[in-house]
CSV table of N, CA and C in Angstrom, one decimal:
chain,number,residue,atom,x,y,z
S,1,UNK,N,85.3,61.6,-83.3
S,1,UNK,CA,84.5,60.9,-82.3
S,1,UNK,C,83.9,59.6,-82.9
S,2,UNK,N,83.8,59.5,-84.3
S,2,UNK,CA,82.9,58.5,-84.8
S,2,UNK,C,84.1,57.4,-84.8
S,3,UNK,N,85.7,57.7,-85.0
S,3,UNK,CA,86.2,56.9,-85.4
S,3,UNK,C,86.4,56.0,-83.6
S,4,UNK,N,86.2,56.8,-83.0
S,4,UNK,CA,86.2,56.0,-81.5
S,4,UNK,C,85.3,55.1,-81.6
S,5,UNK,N,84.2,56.1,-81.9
S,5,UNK,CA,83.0,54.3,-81.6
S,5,UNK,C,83.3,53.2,-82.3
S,6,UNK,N,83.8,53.6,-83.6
S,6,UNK,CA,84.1,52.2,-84.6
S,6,UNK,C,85.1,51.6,-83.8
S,7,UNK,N,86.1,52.1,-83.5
S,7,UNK,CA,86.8,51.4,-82.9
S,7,UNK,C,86.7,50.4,-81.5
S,8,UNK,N,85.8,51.2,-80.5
S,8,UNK,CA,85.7,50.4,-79.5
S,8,UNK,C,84.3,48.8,-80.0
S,9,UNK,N,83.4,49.3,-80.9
S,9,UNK,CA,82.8,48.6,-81.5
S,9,UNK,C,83.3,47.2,-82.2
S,10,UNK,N,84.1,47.7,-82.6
S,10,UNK,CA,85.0,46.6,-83.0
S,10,UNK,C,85.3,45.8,-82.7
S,11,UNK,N,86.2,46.3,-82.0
S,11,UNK,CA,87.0,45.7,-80.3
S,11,UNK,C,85.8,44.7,-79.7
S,12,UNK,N,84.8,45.3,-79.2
S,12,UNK,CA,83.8,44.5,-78.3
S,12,UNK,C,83.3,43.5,-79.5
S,13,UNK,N,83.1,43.7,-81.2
S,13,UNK,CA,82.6,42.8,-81.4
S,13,UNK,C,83.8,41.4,-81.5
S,14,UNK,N,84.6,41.8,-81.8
S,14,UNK,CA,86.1,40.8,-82.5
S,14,UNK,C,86.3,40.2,-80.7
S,15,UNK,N,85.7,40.9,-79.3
S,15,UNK,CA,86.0,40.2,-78.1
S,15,UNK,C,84.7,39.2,-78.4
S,16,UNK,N,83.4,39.4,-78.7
S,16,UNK,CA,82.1,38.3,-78.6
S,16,UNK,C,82.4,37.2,-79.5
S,17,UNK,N,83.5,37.8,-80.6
S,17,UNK,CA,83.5,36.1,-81.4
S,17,UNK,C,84.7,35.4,-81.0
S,18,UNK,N,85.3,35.8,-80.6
S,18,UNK,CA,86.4,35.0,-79.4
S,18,UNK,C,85.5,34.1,-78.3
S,19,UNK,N,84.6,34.4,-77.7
S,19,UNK,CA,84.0,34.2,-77.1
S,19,UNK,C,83.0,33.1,-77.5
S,20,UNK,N,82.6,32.9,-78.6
S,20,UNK,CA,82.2,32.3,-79.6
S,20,UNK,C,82.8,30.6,-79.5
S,21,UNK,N,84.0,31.4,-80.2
S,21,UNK,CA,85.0,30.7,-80.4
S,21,UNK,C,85.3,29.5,-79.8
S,22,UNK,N,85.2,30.2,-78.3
S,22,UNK,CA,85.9,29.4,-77.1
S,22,UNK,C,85.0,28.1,-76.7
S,23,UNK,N,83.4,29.0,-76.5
S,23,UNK,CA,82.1,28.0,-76.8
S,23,UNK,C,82.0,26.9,-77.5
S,24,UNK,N,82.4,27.0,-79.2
S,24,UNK,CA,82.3,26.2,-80.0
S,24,UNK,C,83.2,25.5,-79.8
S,25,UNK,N,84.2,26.1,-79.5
S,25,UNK,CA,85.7,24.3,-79.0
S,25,UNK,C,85.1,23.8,-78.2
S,26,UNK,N,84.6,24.3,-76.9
S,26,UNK,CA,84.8,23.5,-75.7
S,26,UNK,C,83.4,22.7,-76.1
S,27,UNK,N,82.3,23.0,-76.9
S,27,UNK,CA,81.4,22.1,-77.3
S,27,UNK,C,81.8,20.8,-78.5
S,28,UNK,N,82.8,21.0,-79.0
S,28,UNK,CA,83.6,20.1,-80.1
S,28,UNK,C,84.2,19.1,-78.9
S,29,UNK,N,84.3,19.7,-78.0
S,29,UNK,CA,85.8,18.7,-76.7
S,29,UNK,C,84.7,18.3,-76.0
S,30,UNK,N,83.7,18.4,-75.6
S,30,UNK,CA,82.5,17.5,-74.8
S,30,UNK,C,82.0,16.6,-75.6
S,31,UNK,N,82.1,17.0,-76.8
S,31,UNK,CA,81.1,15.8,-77.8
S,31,UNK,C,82.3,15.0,-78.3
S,32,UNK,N,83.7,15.1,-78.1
S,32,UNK,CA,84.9,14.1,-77.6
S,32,UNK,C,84.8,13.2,-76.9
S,33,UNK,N,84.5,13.7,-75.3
S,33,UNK,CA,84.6,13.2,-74.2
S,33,UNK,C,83.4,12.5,-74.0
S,34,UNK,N,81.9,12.7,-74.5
S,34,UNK,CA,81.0,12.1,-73.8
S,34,UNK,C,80.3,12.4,-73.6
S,35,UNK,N,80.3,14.0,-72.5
S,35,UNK,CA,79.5,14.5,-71.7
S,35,UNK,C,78.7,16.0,-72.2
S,36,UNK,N,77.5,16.5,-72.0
S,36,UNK,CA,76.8,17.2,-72.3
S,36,UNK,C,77.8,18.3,-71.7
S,37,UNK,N,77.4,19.7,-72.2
S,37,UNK,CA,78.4,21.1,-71.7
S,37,UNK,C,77.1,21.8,-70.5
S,38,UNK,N,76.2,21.6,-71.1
S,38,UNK,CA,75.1,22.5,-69.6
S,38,UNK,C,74.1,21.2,-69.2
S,39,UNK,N,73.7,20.0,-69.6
S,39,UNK,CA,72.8,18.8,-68.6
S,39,UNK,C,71.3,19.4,-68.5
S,40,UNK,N,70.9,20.0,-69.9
S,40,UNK,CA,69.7,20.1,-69.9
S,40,UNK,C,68.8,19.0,-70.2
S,41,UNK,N,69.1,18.1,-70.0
S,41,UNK,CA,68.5,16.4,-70.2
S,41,UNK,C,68.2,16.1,-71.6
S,42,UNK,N,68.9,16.7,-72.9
S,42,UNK,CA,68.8,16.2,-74.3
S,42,UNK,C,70.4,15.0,-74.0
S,43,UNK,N,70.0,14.9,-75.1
S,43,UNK,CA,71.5,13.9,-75.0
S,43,UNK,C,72.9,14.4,-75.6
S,44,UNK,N,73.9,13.9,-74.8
S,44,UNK,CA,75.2,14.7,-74.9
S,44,UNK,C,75.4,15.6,-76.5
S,45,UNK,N,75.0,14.2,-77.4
S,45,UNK,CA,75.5,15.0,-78.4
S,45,UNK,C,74.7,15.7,-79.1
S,46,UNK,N,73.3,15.8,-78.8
S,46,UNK,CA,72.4,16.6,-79.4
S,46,UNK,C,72.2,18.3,-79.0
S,47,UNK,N,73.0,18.0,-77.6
S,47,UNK,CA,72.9,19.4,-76.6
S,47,UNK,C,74.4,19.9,-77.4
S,48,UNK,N,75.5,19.3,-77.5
S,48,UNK,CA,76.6,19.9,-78.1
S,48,UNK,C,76.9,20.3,-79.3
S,49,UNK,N,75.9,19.3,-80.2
S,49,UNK,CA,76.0,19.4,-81.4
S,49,UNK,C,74.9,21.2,-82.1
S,50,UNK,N,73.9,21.2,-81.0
S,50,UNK,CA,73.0,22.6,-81.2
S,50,UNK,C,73.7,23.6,-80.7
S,51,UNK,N,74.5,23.5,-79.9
S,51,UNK,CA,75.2,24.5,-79.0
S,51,UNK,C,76.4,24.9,-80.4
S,52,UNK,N,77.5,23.9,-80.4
S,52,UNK,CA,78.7,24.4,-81.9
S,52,UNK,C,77.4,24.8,-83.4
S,53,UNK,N,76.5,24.6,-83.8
S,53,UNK,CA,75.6,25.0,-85.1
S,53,UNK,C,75.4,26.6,-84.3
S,54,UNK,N,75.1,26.8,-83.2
S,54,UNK,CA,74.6,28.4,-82.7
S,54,UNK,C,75.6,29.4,-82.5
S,55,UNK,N,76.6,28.6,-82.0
S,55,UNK,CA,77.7,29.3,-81.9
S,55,UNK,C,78.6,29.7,-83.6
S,56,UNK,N,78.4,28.7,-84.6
S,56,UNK,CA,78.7,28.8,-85.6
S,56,UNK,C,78.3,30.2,-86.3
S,57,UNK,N,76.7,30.1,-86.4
S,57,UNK,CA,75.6,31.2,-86.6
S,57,UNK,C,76.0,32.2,-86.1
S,58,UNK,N,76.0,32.5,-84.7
S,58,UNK,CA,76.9,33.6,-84.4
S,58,UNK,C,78.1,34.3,-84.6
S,59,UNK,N,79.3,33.3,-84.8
S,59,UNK,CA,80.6,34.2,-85.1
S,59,UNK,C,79.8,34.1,-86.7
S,60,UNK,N,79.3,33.8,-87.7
S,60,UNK,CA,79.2,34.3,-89.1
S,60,UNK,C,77.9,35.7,-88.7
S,61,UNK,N,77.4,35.8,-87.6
S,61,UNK,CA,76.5,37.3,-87.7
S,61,UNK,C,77.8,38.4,-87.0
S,62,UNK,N,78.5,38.0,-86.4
S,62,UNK,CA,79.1,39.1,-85.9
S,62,UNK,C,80.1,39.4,-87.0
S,63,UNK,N,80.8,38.5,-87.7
S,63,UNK,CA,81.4,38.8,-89.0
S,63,UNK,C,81.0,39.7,-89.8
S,64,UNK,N,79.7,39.2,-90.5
S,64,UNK,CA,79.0,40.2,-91.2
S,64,UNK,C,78.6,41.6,-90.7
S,65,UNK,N,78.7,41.8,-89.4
S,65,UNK,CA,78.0,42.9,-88.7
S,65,UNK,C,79.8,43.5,-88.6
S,66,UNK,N,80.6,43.0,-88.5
S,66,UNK,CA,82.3,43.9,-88.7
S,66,UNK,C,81.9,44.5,-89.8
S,67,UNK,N,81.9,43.6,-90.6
S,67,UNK,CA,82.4,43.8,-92.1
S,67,UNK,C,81.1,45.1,-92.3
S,68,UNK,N,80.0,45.2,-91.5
S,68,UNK,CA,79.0,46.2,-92.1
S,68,UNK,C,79.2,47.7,-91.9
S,69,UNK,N,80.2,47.5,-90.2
S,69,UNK,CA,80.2,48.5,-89.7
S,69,UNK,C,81.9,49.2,-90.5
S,70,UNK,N,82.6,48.4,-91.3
S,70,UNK,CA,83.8,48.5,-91.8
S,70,UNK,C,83.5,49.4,-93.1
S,71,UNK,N,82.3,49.4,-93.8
S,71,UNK,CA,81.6,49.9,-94.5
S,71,UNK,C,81.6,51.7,-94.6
């Protein structure tokens, strides 16, 4: 039973850093283009540039949280 939860655990976490992932490009390709990704009235590149640093932080906690549960 335990090896199920590791597994589906897994799974969901390796799907949130995909997700991650996807965030941090498409904040790399806005601060290309010009334009802010959500228009919370900071400036384009200040809003994209905190957005890829969070998103960074995140896929390295979910990493470490694989690697803990791989443990």
């Amino acid at each position: 039973m335990l090896k199920v939860y590791k597994r589906k655990l897994i799974a969901g976490l390796l799907a949130l850093l995909v997700v991650f992932a996807i965030i941090f490009a498409l904040a790399l390709l806005d601060i290309r283009r010009g334009i802010p990704m959500f228009g919370s009235g900071l400036g384009f590149l200040a809003e994209n540039a905190v957005i890829a640093v969070l998103c960074i932080l995140a896929m390295i906690k979910v990493i470490a949280e694989i690697a803990r549960v791989e443990k």
